[in-house]
Tab-separated table of C-alpha atoms (C1' of nucleotides) in Angstrom:
chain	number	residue	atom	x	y	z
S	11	UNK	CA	-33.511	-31.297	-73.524
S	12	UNK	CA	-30.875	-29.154	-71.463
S	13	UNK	CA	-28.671	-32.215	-72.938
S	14	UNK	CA	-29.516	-31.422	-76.425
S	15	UNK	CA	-29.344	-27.737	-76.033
S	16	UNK	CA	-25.516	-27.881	-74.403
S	17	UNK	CA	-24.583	-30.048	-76.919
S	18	UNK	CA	-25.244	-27.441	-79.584
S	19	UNK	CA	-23.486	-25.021	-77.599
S	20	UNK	CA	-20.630	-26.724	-77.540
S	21	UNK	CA	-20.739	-27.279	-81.171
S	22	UNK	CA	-21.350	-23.901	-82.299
S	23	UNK	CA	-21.100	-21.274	-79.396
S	24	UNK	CA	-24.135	-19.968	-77.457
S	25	UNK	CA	-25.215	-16.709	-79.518
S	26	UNK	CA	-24.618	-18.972	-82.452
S	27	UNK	CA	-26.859	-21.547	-81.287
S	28	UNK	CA	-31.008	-20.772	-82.414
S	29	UNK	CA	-33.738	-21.787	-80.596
S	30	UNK	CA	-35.255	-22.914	-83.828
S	31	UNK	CA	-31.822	-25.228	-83.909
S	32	UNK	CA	-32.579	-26.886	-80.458
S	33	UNK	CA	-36.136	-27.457	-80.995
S	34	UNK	CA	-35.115	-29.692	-84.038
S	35	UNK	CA	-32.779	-31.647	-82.879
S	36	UNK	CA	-35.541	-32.423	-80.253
S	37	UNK	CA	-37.984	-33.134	-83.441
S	38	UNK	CA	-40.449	-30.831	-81.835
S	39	UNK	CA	-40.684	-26.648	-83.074
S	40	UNK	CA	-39.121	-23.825	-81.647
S	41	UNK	CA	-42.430	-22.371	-79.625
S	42	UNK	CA	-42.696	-26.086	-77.765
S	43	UNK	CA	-39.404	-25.681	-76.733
S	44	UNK	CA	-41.079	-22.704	-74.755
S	45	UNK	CA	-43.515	-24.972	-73.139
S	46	UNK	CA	-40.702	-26.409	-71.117
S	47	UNK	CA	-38.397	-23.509	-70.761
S	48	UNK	CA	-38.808	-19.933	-69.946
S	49	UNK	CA	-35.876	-19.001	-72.236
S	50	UNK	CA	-32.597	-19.543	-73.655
S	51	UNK	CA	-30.645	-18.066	-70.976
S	52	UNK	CA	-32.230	-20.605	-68.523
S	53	UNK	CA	-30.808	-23.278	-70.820
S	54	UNK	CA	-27.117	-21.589	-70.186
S	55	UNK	CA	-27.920	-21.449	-66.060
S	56	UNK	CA	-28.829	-24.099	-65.781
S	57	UNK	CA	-25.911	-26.072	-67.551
S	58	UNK	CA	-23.285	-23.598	-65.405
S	59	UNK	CA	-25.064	-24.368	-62.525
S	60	UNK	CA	-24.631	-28.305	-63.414
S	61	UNK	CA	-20.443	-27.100	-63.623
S	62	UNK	CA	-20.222	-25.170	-60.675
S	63	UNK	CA	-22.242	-27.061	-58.039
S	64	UNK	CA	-19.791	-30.422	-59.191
S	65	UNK	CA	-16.732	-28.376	-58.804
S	66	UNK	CA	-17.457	-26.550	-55.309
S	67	UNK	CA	-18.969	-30.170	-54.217
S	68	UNK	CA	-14.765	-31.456	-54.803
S	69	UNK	CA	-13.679	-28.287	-53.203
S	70	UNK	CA	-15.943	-29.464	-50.019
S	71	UNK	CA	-15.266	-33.085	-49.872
S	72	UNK	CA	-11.499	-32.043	-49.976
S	73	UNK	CA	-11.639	-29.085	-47.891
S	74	UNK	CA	-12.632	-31.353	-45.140
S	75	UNK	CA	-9.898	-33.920	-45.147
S	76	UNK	CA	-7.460	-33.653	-42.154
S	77	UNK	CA	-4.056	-33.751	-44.355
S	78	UNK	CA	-1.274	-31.068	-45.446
S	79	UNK	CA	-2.080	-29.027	-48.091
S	80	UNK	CA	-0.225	-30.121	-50.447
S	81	UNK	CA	-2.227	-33.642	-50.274
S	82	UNK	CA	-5.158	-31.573	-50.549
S	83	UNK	CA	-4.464	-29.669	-53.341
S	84	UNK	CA	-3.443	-32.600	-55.725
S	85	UNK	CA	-6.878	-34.495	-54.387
S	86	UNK	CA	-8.571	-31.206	-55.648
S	87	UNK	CA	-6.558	-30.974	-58.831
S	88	UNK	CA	-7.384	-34.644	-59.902
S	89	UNK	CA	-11.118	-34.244	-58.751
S	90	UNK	CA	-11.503	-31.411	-60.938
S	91	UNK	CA	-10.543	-33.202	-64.036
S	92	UNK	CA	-12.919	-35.828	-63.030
S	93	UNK	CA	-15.790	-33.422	-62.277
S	94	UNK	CA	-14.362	-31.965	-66.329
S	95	UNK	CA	-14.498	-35.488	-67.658
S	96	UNK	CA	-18.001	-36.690	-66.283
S	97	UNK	CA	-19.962	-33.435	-66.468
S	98	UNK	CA	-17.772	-32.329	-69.571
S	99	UNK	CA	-20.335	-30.756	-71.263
S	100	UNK	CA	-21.299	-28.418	-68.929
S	101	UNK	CA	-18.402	-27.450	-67.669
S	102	UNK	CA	-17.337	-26.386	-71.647
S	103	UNK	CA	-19.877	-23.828	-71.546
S	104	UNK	CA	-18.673	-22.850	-68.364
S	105	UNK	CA	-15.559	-22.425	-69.355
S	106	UNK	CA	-16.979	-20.001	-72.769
S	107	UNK	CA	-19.284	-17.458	-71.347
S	108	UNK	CA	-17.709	-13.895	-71.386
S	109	UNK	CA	-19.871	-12.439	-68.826
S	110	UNK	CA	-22.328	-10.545	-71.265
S	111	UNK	CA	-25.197	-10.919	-69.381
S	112	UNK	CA	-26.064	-10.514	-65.025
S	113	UNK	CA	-26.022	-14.488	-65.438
S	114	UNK	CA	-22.946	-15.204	-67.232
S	115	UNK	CA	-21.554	-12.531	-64.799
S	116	UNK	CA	-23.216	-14.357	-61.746
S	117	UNK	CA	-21.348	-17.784	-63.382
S	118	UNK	CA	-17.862	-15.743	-63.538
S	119	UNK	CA	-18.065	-14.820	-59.972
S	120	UNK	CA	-18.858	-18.083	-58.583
S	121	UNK	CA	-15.461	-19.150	-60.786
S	122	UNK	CA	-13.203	-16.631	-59.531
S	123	UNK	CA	-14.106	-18.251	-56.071
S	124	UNK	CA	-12.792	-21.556	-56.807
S	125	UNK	CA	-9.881	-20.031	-58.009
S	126	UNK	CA	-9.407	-18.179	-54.749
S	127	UNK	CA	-9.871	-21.633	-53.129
S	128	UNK	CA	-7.001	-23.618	-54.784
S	129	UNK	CA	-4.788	-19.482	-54.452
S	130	UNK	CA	-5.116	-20.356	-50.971
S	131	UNK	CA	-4.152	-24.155	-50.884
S	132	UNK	CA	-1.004	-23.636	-52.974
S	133	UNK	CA	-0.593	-20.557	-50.445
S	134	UNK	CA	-1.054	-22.811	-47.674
S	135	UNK	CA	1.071	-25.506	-49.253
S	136	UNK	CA	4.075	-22.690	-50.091
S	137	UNK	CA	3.858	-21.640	-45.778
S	138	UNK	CA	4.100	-25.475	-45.142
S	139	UNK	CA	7.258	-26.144	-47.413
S	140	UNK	CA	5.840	-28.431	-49.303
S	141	UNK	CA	5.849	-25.916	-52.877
S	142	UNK	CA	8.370	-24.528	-54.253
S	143	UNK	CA	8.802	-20.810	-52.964
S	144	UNK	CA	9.894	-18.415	-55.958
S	145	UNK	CA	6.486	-18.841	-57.936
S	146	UNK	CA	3.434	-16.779	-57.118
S	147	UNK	CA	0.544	-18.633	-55.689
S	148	UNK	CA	-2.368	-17.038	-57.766
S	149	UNK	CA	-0.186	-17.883	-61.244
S	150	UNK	CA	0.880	-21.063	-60.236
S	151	UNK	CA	-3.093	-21.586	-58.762
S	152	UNK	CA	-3.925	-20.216	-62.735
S	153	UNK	CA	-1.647	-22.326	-64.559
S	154	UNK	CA	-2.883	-25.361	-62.683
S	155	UNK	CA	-6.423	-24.844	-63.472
S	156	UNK	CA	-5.179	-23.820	-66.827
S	157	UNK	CA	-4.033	-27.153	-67.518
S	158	UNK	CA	-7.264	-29.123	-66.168
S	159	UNK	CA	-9.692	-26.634	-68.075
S	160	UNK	CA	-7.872	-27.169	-71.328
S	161	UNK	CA	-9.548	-30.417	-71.117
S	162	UNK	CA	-12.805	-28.959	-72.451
S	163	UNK	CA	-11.009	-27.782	-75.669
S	164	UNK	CA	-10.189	-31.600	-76.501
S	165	UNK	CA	-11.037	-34.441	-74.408
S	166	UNK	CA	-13.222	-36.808	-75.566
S	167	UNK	CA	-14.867	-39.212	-72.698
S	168	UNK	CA	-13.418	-42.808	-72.913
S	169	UNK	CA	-13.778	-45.550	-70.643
S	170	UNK	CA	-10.996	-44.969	-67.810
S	171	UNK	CA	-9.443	-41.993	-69.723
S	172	UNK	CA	-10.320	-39.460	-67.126
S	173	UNK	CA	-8.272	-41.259	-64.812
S	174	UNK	CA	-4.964	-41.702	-66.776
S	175	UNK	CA	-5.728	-38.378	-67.604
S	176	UNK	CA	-6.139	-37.243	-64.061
S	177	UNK	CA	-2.627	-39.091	-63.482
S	178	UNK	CA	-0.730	-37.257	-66.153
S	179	UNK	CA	-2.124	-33.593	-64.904
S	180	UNK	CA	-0.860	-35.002	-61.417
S	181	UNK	CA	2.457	-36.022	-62.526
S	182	UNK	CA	3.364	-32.962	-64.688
S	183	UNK	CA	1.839	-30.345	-61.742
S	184	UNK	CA	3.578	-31.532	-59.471
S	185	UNK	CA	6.648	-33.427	-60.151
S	186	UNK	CA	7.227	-32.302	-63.540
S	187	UNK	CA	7.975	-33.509	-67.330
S	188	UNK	CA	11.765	-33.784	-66.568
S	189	UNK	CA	13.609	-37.306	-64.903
I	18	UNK	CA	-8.922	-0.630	-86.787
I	19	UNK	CA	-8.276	-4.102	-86.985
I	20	UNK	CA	-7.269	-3.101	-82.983
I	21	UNK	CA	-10.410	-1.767	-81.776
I	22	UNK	CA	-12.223	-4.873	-83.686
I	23	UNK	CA	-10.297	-7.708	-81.387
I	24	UNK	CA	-10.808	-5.382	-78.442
I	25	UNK	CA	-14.330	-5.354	-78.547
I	26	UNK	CA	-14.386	-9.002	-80.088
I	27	UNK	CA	-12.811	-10.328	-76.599
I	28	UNK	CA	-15.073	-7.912	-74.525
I	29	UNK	CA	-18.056	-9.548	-75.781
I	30	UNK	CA	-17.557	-12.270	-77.796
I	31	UNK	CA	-16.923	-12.104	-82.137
I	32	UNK	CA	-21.047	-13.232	-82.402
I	33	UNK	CA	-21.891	-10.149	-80.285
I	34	UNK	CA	-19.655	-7.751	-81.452
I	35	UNK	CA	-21.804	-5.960	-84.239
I	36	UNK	CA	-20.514	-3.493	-86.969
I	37	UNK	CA	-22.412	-0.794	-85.475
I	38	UNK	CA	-20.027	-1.487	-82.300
I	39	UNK	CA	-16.940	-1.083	-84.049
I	40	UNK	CA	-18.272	1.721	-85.928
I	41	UNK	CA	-18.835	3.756	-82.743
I	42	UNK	CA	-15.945	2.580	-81.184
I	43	UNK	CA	-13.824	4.315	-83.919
I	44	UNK	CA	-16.118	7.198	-84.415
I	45	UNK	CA	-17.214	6.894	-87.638
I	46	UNK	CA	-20.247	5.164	-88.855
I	47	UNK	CA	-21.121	1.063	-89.745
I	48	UNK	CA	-21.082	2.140	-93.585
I	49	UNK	CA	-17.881	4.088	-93.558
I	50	UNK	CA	-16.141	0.672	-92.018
I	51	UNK	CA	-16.811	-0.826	-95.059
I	52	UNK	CA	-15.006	1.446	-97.038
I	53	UNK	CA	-11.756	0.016	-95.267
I	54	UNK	CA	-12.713	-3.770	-94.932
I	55	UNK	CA	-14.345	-6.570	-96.628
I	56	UNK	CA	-16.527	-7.603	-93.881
I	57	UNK	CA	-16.792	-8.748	-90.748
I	58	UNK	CA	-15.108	-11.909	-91.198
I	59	UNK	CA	-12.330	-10.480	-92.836
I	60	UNK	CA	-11.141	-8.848	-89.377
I	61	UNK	CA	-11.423	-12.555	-87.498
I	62	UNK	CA	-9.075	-13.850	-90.522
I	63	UNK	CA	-6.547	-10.999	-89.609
I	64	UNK	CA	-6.462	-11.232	-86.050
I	65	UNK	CA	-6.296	-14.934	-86.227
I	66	UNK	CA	-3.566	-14.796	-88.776
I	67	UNK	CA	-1.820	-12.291	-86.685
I	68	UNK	CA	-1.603	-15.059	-83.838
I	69	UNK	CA	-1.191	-18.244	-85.853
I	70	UNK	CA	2.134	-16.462	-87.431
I	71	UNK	CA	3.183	-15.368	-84.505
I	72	UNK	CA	3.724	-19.059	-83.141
I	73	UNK	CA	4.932	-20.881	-86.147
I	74	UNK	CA	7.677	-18.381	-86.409
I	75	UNK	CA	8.272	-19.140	-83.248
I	76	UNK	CA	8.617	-22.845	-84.094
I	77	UNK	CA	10.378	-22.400	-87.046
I	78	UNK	CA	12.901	-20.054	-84.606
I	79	UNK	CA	13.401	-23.395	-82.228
I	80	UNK	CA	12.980	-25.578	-85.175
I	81	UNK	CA	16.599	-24.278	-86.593
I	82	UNK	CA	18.830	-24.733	-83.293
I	83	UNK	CA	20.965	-27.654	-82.552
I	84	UNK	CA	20.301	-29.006	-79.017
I	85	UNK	CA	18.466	-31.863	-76.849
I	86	UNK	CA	14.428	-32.223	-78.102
I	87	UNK	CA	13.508	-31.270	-74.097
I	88	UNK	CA	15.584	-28.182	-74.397
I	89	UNK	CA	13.502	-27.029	-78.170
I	90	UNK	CA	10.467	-27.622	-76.670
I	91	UNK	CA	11.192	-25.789	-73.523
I	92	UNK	CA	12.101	-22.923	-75.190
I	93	UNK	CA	9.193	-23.220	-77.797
I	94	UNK	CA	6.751	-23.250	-74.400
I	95	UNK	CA	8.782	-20.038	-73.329
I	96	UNK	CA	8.535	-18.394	-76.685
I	97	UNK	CA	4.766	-18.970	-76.495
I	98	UNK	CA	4.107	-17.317	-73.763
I	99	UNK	CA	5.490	-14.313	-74.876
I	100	UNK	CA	4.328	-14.333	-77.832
I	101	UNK	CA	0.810	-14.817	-76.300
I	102	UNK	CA	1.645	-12.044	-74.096
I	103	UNK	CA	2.554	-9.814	-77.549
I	104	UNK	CA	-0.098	-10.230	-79.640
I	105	UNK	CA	-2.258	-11.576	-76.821
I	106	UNK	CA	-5.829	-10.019	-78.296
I	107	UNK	CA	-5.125	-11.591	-81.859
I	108	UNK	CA	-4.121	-14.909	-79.361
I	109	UNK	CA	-7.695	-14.662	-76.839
I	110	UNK	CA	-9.604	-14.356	-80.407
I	111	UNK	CA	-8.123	-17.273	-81.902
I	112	UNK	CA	-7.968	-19.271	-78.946
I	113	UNK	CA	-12.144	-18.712	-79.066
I	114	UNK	CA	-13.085	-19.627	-82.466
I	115	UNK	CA	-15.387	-22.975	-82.773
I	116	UNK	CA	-15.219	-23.442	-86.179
I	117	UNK	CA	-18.316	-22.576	-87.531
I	118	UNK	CA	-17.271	-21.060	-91.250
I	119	UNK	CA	-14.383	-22.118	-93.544
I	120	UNK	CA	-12.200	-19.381	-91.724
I	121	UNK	CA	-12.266	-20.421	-88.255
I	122	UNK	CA	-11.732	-24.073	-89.301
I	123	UNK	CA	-8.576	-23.313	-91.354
I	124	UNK	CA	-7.517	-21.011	-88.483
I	125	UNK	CA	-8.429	-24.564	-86.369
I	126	UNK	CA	-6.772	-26.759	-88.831
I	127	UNK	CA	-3.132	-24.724	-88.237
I	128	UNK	CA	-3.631	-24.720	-84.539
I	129	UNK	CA	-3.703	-28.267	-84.831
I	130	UNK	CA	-0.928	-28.322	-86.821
I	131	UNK	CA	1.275	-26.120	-84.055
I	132	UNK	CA	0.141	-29.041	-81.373
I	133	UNK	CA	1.675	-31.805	-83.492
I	134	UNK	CA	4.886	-29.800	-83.043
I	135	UNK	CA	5.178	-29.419	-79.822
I	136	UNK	CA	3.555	-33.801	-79.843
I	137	UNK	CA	7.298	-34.353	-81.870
I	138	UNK	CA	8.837	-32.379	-79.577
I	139	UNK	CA	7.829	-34.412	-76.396
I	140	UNK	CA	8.208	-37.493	-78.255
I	141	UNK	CA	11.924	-36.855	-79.222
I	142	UNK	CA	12.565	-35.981	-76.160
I	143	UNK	CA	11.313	-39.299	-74.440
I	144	UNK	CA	13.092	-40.848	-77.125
I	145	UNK	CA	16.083	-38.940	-75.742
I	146	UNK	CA	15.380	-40.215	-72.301
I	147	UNK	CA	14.997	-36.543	-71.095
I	148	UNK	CA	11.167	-36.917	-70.250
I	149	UNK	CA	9.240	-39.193	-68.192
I	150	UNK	CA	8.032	-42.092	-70.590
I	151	UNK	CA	4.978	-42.840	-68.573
I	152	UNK	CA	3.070	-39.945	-70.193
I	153	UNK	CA	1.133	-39.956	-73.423
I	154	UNK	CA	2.893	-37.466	-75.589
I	155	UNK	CA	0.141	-36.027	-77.070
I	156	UNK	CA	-1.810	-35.941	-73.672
I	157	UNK	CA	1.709	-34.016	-72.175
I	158	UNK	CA	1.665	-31.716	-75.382
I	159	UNK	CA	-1.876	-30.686	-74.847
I	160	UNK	CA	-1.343	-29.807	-71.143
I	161	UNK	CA	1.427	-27.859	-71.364
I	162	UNK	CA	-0.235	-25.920	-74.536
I	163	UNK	CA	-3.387	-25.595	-71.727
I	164	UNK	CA	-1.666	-24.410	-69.528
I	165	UNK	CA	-0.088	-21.463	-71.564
I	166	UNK	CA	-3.052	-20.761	-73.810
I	167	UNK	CA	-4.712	-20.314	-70.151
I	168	UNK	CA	-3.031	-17.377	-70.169
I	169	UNK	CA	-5.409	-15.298	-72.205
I	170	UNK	CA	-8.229	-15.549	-70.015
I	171	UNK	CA	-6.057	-13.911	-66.798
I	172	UNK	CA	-2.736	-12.345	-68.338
I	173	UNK	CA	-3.157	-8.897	-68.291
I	174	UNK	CA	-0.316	-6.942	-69.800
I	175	UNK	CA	2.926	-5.198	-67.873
I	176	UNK	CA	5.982	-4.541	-68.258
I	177	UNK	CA	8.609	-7.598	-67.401
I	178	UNK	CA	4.787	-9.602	-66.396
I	179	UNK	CA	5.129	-12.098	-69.596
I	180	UNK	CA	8.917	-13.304	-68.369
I	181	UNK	CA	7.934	-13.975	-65.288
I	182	UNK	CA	4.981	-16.282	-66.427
I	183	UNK	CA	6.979	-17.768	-68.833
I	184	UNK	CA	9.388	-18.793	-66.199
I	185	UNK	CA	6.763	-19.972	-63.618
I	186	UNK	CA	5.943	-21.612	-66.800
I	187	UNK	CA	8.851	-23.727	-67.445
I	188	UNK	CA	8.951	-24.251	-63.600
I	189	UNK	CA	5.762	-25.950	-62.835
I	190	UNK	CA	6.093	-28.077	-66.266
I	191	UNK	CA	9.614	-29.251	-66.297
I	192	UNK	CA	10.520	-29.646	-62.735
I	193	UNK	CA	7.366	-29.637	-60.791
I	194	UNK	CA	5.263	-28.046	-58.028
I	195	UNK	CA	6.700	-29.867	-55.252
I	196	UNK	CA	9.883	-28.977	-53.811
F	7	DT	C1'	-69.302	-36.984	-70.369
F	8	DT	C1'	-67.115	-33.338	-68.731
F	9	DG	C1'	-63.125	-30.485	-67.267
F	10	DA	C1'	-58.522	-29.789	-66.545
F	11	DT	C1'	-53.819	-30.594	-67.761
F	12	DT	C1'	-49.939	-31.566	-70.786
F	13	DA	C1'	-47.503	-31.361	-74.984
F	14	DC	C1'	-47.362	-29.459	-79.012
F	15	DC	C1'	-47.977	-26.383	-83.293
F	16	DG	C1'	-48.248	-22.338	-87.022
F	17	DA	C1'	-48.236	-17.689	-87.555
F	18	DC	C1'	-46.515	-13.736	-86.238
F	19	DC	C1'	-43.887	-9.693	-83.752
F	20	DG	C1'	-40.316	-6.324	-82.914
F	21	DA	C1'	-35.531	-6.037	-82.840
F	22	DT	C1'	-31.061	-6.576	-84.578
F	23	DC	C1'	-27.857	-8.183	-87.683
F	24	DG	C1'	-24.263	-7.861	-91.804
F	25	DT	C1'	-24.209	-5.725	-95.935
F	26	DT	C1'	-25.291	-2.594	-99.969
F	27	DC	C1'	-25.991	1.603	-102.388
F	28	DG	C1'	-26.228	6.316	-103.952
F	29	DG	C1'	-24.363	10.221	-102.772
F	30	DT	C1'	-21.221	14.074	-100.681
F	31	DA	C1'	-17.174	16.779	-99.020
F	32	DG	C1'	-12.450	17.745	-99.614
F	33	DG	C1'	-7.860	17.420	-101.187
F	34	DA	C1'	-4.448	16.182	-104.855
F	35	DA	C1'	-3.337	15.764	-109.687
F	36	DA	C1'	-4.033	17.175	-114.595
J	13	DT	C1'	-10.937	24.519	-113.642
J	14	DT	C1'	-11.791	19.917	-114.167
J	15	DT	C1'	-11.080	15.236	-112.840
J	16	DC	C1'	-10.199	11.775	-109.791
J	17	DC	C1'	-9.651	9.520	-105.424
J	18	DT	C1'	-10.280	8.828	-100.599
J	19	DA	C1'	-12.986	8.888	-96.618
J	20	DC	C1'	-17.181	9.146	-95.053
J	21	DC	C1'	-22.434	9.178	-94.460
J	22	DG	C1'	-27.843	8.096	-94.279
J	23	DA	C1'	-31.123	5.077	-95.633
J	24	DA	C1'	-32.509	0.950	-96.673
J	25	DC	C1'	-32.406	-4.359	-97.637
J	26	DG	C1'	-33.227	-9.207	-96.647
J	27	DA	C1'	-32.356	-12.430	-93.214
J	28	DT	C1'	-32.466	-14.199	-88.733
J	29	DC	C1'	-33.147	-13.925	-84.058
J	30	DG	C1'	-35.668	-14.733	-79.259
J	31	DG	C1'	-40.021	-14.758	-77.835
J	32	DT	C1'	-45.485	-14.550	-77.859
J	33	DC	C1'	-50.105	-16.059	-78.690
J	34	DG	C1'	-54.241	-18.513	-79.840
J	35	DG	C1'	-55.444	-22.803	-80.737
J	36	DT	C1'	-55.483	-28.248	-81.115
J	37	DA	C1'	-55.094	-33.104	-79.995
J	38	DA	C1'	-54.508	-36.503	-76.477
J	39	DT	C1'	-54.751	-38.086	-71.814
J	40	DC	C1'	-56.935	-38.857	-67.503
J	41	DA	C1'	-59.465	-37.991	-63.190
J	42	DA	C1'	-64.130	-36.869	-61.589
DNA sequence: TTGATTACCGACCGATCGTTCGGTAGGAAA
DNA sequence: TTTCCTACCGAACGATCGGTCGGTAATCAA
């Protein structure tokens, strides 16, 4: 049900998305969709809440790994496009609230956090002279995550394409598009 | 008018903007807003219009100039940026749009038209030996266009802000993160 | 056989939406 | 003065929305 629900999100936009819409593509009515939901904007929780928890889970496993920075911040970078690629539904409506409501806002906050967490690795990475010095760590933190979010906007899951895909972000992030 | 429309349309979203809203916000009433537009569709067309010319004259710009594919499509990534940092409310609103009527989908259908340009333009240059040739160009194309349409969910206007981006930019995708 | 639980439904509610319409005030043109 | 145009308004329209409520059919344990 929560799969049927994001999917229509995804397809149209939240607001644009009706109850009555969700409940048929389940082939039951809108007021049995109530039986097993308190509302809509459970529906969107819990489907951030799917996103977040697999992104700060990467953030974890990596932030626990005895290596420099820089090493860390790539692992994170690839792990993110594979948390995009297997939960990639979720994280798309992630990635398209506009913090209307206390929830989307709640959602927001918990993203600005993993931002701050890959600020401070490219930070970290800058001190140990492993990045490139003349570009500021929260753009070049933004740009990064910029890249791996614009996944949402037109990946479409294929058998081993998250990885090559994971490669390419790697390769242009870090070593660039130039020989 | 068209002004305060995008504003409030990237505050809370084009489905949760109401007429009433951008009544208020202009001080006159929901009626009297009619007497100046169509409807409320007709001020997603502008905006998005506003945007969509915006880049393509930037293509056609780069399109005209007589040097190496890698340099064009460096400096059409460059030009983006600023011209998402420009017009960047008539950018954020088109970069939102799902699709749902016949006007967001031709506004989608030209946005996938500017992609394909910048596809050629990574293609030539791999042709021209000037890119890495273990990349996807298409795949290259649509992280580099990520990772400047990023932009409009954290760029936030000053003066001399957008050539600095565009630099950091052109840093991080042509020569790489790592020093 | 009873009683409780689960899944579902049709009808309805109040609110809000985009849009329309008839009308008015004021300034410019004739 | 009359006529026209522009900008604006209040009231209302039909449609759609998220959500509620009373009730029903089926299942299963006691």
């Amino acid at each position: 049900m929560l799969n049927a629900a994001v999917r229509l999100f995804n397809e149209r936009g939240y607001d644009a998305t009706s109850m009555y819409d969700i409940a048929v593509s389940l082939g039951i009515t809108k007021s049995s969709v109530y039986h097993h939901i308190a509302g809509k904007e459970q529906l969107l929780q819990m489907a951030m809440d799917r996103a977040l928890d697999g992104l700060f889970e990467a953030a974890e496993d990596v932030r626990q790994q005895d290596l420099p920075a820089i090493e860390r911040l790539e692992r994170l970078i690839g792990r993110s496009v594979l948390v995009l690629a297997e939960r990639f539904e979720f994280v798309t409506v992630l990635l398209r609230v506009r913090g209307n409501t206390e929830v989307e806002q709640h959602a927001l906050t918990r993203r600005r956090e993993f931002d701050t967490v890959v600020t401070e690795l490219v930070k970290q990475a800058q001190t140990e002279g492993d990045v490139r010095p003349d570009i500021d760590p929260a753009t070049a933190a933004r740009l990064l995550l910029g890249m791996v979010n614009s996944l949402s906007e037109w990946y479409r899951p294929r058998p081993g394409g998250a990885a090559a895909i994971a490669t390419a972000v790697s390769a242009i992030a870090f070593e660039g598009l130039r020989l």
